[in-house]
Coordinates of N, CA, C and O in Angstrom, one line a residue:
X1450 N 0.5 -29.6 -42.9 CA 1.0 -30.5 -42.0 C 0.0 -30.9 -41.0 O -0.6 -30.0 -40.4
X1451 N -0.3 -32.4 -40.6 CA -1.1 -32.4 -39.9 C -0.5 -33.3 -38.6 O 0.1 -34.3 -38.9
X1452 N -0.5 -33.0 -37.3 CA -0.1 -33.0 -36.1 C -1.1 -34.1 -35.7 O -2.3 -34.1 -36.0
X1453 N -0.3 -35.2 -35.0 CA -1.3 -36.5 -34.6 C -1.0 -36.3 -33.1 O 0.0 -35.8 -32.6
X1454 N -1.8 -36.6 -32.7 CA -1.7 -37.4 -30.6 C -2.2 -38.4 -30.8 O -3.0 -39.0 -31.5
X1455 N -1.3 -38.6 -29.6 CA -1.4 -40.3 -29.1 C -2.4 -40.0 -28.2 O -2.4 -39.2 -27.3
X1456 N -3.5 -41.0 -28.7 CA -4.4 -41.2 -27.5 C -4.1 -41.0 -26.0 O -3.3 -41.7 -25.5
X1457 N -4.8 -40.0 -25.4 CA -4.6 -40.0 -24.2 C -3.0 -39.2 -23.6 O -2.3 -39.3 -22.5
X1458 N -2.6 -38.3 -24.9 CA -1.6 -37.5 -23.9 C -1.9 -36.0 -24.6 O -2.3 -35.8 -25.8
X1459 N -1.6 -35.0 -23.8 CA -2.3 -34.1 -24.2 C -1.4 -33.0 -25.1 O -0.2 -33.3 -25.3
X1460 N -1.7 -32.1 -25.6 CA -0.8 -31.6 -26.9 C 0.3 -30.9 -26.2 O 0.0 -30.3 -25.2
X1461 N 1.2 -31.0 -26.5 CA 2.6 -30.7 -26.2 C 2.4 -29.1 -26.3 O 1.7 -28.6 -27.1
X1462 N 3.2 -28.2 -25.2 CA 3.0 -26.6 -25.2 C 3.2 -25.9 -26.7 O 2.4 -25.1 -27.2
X1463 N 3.9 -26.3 -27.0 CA 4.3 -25.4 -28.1 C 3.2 -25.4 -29.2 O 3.1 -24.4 -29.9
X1464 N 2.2 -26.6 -29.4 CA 1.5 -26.5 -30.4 C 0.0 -25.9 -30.3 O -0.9 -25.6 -31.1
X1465 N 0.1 -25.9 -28.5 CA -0.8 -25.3 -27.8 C -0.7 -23.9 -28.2 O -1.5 -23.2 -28.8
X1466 N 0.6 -23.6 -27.8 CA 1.0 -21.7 -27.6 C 0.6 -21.1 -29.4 O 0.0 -20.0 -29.6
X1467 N 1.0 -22.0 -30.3 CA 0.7 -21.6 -31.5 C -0.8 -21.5 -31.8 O -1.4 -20.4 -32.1
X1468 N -1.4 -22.5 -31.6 CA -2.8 -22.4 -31.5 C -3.3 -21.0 -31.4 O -3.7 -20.2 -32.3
X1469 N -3.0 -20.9 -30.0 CA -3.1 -19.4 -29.3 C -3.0 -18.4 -29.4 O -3.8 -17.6 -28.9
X1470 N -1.8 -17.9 -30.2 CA -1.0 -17.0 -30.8 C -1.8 -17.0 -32.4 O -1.6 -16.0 -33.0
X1471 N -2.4 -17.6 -33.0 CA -3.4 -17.8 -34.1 C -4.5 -17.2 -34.2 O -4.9 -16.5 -35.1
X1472 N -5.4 -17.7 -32.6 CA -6.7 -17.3 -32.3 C -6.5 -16.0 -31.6 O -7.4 -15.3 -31.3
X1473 N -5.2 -15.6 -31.3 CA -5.7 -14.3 -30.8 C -5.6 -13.3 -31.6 O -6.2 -12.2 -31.5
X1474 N -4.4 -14.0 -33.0 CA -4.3 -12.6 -34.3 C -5.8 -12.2 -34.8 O -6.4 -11.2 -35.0
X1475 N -6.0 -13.5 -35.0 CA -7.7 -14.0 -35.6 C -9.0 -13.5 -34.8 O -10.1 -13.8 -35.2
X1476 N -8.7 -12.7 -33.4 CA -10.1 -12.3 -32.9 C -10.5 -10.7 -33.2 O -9.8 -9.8 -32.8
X1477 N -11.1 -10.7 -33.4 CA -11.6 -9.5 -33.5 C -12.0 -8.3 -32.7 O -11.7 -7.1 -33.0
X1478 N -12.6 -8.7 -31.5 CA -13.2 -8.6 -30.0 C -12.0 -8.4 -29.3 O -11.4 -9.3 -29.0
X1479 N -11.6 -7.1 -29.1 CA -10.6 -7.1 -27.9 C -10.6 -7.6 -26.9 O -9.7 -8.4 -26.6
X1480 N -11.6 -7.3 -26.0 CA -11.9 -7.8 -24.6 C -11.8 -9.7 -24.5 O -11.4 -10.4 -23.6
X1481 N -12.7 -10.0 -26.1 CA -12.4 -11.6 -25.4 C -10.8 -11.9 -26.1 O -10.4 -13.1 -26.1
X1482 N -10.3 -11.3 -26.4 CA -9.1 -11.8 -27.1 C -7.6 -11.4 -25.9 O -6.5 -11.9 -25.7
X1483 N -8.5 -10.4 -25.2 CA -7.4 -10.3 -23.9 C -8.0 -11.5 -22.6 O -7.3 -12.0 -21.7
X1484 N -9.1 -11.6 -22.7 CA -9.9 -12.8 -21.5 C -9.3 -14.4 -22.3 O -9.4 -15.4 -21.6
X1485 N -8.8 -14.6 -23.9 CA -8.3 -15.4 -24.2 C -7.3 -16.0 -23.3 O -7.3 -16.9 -22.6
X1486 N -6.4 -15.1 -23.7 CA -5.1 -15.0 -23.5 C -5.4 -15.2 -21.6 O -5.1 -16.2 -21.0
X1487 N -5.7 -14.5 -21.1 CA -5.3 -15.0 -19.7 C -6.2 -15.6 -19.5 O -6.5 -15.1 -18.5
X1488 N -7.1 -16.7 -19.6 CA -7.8 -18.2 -19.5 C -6.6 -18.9 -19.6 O -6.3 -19.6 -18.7
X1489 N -5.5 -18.8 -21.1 CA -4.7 -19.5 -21.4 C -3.3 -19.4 -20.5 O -2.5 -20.4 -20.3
X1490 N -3.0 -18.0 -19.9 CA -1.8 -18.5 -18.8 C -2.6 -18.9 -17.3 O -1.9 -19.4 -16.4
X1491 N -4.0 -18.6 -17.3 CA -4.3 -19.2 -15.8 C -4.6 -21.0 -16.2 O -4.6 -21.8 -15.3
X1492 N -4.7 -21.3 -17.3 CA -4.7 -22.7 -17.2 C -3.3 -23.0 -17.1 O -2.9 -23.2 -16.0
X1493 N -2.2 -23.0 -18.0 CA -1.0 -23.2 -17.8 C -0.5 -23.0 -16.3 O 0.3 -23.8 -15.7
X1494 N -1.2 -21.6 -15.5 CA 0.0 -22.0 -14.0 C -1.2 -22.6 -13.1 O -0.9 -22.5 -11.9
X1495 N -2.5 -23.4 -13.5 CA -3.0 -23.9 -12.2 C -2.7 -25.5 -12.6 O -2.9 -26.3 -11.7
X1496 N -2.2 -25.9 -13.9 CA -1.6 -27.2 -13.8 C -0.2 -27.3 -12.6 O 0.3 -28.4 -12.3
X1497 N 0.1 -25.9 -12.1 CA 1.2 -26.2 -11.2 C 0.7 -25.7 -9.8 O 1.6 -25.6 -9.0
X1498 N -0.6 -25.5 -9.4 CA -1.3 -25.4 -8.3 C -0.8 -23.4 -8.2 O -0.5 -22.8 -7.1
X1499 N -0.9 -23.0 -9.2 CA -1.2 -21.7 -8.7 C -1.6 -20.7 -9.8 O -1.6 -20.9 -11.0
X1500 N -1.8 -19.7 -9.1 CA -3.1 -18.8 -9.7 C -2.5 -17.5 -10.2 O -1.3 -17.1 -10.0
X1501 N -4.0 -16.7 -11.0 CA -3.3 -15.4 -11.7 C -4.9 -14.8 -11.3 O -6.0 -15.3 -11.1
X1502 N -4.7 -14.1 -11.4 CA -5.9 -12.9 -11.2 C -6.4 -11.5 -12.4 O -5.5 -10.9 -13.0
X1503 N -7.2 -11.3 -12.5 CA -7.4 -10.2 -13.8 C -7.5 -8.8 -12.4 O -8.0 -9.2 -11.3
X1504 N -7.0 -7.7 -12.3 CA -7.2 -6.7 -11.3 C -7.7 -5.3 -12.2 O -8.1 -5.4 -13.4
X1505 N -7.6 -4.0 -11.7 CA -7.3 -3.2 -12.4 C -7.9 -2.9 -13.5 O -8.6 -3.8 -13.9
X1506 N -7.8 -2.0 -14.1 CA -8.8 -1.5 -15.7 C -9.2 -2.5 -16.3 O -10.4 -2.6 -16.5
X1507 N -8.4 -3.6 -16.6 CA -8.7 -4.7 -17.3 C -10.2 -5.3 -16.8 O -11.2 -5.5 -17.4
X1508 N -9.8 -5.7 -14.8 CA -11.1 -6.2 -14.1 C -12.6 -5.4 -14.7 O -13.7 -6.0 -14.9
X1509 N -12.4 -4.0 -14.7 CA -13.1 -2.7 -14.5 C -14.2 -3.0 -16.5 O -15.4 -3.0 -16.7
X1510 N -13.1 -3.3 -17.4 CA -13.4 -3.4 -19.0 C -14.4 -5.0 -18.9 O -15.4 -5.4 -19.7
X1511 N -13.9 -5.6 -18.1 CA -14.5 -7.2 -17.9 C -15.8 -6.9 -17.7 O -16.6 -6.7 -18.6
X1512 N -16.0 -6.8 -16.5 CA -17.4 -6.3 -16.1 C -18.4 -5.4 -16.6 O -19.6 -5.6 -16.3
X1513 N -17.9 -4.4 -17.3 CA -18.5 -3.7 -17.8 C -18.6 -4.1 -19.3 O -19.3 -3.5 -20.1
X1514 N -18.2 -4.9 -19.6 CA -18.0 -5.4 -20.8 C -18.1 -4.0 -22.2 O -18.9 -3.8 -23.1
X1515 N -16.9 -3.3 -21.6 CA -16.2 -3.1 -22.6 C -16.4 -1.6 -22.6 O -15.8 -0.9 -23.4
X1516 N -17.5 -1.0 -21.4 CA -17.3 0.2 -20.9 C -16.7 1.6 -21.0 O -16.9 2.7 -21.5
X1517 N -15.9 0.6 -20.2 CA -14.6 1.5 -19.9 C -13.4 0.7 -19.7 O -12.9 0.0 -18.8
X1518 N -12.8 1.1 -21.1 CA -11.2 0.4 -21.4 C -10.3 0.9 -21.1 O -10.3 2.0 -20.6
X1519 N -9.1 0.0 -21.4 CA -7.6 -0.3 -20.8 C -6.7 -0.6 -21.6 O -7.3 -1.3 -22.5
X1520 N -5.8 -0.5 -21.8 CA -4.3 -0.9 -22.7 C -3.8 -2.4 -22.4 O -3.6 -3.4 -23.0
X1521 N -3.8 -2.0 -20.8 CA -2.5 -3.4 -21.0 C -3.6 -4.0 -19.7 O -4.4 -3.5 -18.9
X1522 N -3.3 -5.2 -20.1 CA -3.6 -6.2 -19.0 C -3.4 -6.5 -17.0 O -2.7 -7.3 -16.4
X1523 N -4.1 -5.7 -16.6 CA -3.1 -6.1 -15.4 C -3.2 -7.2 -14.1 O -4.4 -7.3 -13.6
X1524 N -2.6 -7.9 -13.7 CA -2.7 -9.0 -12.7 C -2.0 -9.4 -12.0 O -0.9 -9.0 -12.1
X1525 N -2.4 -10.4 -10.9 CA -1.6 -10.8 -9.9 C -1.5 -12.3 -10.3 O -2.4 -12.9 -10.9
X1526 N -0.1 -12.9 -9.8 CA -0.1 -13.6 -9.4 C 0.6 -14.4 -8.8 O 1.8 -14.2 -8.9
X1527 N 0.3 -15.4 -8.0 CA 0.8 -16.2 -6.8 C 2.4 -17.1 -7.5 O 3.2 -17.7 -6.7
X1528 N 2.5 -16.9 -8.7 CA 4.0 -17.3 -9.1 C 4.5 -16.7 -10.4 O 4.4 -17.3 -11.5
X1529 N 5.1 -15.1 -10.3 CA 5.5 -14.2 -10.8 C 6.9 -14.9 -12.2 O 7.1 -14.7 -13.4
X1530 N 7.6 -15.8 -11.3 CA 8.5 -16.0 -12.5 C 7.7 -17.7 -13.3 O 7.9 -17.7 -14.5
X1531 N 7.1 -18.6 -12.9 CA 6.2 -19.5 -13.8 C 5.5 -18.7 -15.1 O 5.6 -19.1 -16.3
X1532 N 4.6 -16.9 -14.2 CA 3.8 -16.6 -15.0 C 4.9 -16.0 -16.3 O 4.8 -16.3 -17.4
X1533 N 5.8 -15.1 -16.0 CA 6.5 -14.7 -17.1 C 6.9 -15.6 -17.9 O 6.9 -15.3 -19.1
X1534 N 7.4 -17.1 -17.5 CA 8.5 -17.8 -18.5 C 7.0 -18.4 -19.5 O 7.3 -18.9 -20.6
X1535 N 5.6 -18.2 -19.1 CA 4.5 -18.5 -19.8 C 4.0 -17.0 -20.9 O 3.3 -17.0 -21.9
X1536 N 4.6 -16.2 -20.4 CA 4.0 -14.8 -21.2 C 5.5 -15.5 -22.5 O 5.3 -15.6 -23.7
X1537 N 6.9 -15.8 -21.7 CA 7.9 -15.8 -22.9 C 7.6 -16.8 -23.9 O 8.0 -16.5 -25.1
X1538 N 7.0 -18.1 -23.7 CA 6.6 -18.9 -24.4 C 5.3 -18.5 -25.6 O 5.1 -19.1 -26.6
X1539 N 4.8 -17.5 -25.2 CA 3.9 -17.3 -26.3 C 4.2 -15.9 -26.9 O 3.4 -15.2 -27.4
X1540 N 5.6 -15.6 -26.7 CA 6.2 -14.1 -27.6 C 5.8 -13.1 -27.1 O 5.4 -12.1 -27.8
X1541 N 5.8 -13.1 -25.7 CA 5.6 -11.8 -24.9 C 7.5 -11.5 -24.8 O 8.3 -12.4 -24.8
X1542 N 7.8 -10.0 -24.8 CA 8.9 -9.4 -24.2 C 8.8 -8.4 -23.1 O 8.0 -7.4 -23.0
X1543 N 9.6 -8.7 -22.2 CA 9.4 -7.7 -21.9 C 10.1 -6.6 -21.5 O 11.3 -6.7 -21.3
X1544 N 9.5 -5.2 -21.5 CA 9.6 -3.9 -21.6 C 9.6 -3.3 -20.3 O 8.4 -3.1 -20.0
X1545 N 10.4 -2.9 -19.6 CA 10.1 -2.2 -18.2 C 8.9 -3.0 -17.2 O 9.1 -4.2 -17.1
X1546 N 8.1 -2.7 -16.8 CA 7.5 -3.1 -16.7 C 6.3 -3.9 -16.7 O 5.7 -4.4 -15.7
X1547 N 6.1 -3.8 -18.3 CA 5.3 -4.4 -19.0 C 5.5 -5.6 -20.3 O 6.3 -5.4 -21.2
X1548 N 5.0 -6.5 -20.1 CA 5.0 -7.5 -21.2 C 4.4 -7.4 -22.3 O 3.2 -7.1 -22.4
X1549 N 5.2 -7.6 -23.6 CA 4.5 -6.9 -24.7 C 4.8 -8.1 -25.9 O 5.8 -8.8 -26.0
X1550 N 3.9 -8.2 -26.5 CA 3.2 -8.8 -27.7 C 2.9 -8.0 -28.8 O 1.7 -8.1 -29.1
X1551 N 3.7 -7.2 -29.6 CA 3.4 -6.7 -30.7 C 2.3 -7.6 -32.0 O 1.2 -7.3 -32.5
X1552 N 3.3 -8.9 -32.2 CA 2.4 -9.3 -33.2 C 1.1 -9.2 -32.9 O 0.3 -8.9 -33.9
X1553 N 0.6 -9.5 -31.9 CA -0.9 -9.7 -31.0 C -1.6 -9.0 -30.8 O -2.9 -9.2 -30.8
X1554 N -0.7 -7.7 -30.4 CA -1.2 -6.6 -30.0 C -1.8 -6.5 -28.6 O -2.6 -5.7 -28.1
X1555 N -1.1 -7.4 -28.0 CA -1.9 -7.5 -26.3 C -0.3 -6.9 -25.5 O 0.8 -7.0 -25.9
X1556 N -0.8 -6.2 -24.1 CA 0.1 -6.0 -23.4 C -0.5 -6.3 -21.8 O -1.6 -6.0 -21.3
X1557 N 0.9 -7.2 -20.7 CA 0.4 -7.5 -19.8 C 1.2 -7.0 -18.5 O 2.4 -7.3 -18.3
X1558 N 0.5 -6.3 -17.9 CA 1.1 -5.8 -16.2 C 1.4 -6.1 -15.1 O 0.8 -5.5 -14.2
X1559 N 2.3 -7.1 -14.9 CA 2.0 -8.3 -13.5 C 2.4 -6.9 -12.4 O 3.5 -6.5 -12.2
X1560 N 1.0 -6.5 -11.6 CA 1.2 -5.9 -10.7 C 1.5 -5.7 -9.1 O 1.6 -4.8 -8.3
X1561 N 1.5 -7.6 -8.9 CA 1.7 -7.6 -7.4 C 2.1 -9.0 -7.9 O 2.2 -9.5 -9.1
X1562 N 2.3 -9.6 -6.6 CA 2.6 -11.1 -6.6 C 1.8 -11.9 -5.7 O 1.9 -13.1 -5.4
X1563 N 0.9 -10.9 -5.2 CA -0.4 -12.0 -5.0 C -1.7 -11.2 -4.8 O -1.5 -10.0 -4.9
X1564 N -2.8 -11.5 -4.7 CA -4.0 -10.3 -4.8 C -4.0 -10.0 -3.1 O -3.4 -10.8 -2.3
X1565 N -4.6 -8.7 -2.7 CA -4.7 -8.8 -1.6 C -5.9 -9.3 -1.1 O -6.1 -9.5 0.1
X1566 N -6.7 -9.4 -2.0 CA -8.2 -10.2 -1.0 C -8.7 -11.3 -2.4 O -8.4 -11.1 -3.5
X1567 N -9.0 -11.8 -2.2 CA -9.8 -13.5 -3.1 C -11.3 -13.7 -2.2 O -12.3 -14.1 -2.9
X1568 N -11.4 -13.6 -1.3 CA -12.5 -13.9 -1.1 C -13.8 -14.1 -1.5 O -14.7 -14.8 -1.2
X1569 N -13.7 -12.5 -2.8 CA -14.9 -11.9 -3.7 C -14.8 -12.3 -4.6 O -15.6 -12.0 -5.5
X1570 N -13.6 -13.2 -5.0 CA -12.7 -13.5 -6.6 C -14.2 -14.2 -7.4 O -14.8 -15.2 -6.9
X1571 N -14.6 -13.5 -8.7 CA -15.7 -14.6 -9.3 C -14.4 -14.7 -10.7 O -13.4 -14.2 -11.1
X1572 N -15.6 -16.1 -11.4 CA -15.3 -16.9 -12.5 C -15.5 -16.8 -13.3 O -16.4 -17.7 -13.4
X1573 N -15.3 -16.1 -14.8 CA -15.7 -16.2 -16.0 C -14.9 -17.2 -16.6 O -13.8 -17.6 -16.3
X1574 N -16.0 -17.6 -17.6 CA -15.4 -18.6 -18.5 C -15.3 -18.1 -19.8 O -15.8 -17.0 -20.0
X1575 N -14.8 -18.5 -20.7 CA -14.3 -17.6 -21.9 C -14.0 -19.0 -22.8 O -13.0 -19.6 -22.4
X1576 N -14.6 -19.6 -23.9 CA -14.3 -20.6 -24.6 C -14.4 -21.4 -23.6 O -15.5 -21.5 -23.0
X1577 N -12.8 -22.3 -23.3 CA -12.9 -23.4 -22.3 C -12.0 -23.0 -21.5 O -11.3 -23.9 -21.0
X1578 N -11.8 -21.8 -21.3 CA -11.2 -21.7 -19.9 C -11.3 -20.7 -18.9 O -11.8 -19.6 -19.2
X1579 N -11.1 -20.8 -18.0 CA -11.7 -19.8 -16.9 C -10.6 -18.8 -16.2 O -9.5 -19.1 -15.9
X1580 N -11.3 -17.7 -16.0 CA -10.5 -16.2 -15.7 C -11.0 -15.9 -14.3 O -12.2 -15.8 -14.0
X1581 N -10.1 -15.7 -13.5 CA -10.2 -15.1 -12.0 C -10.0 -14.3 -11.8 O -8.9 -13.8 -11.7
X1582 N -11.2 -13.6 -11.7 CA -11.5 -11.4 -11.4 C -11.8 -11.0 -9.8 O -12.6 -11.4 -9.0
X1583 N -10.7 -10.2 -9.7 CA -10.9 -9.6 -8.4 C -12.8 -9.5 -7.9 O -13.7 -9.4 -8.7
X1584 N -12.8 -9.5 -7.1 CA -14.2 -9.2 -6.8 C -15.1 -7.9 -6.9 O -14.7 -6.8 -6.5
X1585 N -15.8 -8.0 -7.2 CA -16.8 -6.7 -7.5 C -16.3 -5.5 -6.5 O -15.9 -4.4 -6.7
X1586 N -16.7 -6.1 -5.2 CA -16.6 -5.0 -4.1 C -15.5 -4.5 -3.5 O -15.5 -3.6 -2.6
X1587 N -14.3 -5.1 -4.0 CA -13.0 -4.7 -4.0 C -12.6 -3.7 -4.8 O -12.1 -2.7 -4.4
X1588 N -13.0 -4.3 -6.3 CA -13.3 -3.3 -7.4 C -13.8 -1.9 -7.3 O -13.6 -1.0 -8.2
X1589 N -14.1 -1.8 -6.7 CA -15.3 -0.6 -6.6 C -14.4 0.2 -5.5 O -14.3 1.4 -5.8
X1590 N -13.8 -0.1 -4.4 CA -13.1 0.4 -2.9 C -12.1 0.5 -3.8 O -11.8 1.7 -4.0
X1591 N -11.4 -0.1 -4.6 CA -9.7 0.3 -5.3 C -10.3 1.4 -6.0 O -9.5 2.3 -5.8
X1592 N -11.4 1.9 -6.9 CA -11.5 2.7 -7.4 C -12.0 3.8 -7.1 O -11.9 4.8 -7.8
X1593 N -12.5 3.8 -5.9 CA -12.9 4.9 -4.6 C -11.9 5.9 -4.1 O -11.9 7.1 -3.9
X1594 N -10.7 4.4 -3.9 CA -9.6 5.1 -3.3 C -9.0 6.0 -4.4 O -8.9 7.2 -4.1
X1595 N -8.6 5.6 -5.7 CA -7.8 6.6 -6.4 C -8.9 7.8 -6.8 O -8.6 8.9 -7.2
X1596 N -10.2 7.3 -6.7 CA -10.9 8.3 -7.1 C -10.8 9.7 -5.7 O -10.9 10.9 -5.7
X1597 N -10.6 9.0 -4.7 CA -10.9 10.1 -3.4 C -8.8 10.7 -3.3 O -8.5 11.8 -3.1
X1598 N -7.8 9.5 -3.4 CA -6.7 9.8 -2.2 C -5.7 10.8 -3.8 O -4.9 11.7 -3.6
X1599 N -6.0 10.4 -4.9 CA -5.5 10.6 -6.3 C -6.4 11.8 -7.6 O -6.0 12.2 -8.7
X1600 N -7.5 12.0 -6.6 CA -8.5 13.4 -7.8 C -8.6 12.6 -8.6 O -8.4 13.3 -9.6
X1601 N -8.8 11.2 -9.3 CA -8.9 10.4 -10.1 C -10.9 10.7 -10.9 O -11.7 10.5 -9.9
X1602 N -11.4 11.0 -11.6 CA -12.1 11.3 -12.3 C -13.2 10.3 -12.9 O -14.4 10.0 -12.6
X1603 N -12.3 10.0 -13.9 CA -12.5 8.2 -14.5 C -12.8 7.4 -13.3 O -13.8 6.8 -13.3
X1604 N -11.8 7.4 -12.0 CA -12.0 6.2 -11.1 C -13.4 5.9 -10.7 O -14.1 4.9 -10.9
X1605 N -13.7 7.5 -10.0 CA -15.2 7.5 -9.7 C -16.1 7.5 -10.5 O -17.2 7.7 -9.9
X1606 N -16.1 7.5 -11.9 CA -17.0 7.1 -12.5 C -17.1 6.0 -13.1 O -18.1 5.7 -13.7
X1607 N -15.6 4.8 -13.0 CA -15.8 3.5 -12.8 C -16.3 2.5 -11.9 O -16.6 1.3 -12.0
X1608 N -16.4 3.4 -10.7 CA -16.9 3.0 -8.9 C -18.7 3.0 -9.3 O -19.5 2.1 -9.3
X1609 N -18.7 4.5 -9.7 CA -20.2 4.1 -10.0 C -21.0 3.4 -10.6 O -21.9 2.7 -10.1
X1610 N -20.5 3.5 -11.8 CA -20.8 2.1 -13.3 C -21.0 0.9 -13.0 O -21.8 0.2 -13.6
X1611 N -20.0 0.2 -11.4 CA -20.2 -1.3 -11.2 C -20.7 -1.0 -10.2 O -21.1 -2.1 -9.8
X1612 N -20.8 -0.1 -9.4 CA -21.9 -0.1 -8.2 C -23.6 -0.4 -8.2 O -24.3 -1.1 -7.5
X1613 N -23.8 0.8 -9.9 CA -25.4 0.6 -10.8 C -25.1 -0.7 -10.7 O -25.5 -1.4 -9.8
X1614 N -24.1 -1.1 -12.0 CA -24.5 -2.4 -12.4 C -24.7 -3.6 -11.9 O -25.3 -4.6 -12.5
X1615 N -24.1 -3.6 -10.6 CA -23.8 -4.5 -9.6 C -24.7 -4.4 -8.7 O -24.7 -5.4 -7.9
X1616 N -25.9 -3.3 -8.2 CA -26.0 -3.3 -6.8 C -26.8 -4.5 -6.5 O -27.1 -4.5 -5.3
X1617 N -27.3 -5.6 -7.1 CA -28.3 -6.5 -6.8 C -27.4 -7.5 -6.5 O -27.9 -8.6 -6.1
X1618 N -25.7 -7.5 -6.5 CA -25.4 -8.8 -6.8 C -23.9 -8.4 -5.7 O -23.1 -9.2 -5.4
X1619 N -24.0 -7.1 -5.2 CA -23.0 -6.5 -4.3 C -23.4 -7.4 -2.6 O -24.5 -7.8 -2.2
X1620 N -22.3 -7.6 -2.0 CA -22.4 -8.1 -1.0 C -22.1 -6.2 -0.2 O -21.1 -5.5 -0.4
X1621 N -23.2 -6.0 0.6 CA -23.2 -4.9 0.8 C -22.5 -4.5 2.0 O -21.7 -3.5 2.1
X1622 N -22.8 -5.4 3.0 CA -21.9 -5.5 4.3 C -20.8 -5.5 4.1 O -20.2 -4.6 4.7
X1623 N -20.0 -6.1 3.4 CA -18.7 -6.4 3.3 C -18.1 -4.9 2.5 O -17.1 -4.2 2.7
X1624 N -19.0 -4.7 1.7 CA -18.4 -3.1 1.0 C -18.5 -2.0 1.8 O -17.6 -1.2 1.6
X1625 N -19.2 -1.9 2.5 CA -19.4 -0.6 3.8 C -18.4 -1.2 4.4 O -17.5 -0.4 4.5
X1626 N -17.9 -2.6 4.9 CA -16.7 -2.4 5.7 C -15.3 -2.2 5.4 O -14.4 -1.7 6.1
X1627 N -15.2 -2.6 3.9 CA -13.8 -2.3 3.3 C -13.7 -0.7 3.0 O -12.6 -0.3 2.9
X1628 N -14.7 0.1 2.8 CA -15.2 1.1 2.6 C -14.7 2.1 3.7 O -14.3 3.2 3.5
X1629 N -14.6 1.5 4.9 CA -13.9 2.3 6.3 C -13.3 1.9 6.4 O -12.4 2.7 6.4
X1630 N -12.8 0.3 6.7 CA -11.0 0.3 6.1 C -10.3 1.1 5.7 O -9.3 1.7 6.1
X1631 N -10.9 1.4 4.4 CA -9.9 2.2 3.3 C -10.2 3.7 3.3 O -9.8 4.3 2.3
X1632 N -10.7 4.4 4.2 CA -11.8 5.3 4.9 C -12.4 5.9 3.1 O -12.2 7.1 2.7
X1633 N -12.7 5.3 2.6 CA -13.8 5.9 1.2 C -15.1 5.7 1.9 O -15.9 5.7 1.0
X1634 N -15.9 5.6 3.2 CA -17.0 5.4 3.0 C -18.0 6.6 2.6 O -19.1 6.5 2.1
X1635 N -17.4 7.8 3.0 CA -17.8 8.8 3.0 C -18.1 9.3 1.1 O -18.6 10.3 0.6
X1636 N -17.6 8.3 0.6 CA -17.7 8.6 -1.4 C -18.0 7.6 -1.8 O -17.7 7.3 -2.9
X1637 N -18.8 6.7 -1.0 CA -19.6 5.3 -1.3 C -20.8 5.5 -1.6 O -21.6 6.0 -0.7
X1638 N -21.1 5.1 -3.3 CA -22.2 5.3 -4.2 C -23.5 4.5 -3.2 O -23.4 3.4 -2.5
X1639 N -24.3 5.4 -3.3 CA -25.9 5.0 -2.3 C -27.1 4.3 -3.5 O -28.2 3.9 -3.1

């Protein structure tokens, strides 16, 4: 069956969502098949002027590209019921607290309803759409914290991993200050 457009209107969701639901059975690559998938609900909710964020292990698997992994997806964002009725459109259910996609095999954790800092937020792009990651040096103080207030293990050796990999590209002032904020400075990688 072949699906026509009219010049100049853009493909109707559903043939979109199928698309998508296709390319993601069809990828291979976990990491880009989960950076798929949220390219494709952060384009859906910024056609309504608002955002979604990648946070948490997921952020942690991004950057490290592929490091140190995670199960389910986790994120914020600035419109919690837009973003679910977009997870229900492409055969997410959901389960307690998590959104789940068996055929897909992806699972997503909307953990707050808005990030607490954007200021560090950078941009990957992923095919043709673009993903909003907490920022490096936030990244690293969230993982400080569970690594110092939690005996967290993993954390602090995900703190370290993007501290190496990052230190050329770390805004350093700003991490020594969030660092005493959140009083971790005293387990802040040198």
């Amino acid at each position: 069956m072949t699906v026509r457009r009219t010049p100049g209107k853009p493909p109707s969701p559903i043939s979109g969502t199928r698309r998508l639901v296709s390319q993601l059975k069809k990828e291979p690559n976990e990491l880009k098949k989960k950076l798929l998938l949220l390219g494709y609900i952060t384009n859906r909710l910024e056609r309504k002027s608002e955002s979604v964020y990648l946070v948490g292990g997921q952020a942690v698997e991004t950057y490290t590209a592929g490091q140190f992994t995670t199960g389910d997806i986790d994120i914020t964002t600035t419109d919690r019921e837009a973003t679910e009725e977009v997870l229900k459109q492409i055969g997410f259910k959901q389960q307690g607290m998590v959104w789940l996609n068996e055929p897909v095999g992806l699972a997503v954790h909307i953990v707050d309803s808005y990030p607490k800092r954007t200021e560090k937020t950078r941009t990957f792009q992923i095919g043709s759409y673009m993903v909003k990651v907490v920022g490096i040096e936030d990244l690293i103080i969230d993982r400080l914290s569970a690594s110092k207030f939690w005996k967290s293990q993993r954390d602090s050796e995900q703190a370290k991993a993007l501290f190496r990999g990052f230190r050329d590209q770390i805004d350093l002032q700003y991490l020594e200050e969030r660092a005493k904020q959140e009083k971790v400075a005293d387990i802040l990688p040198s």
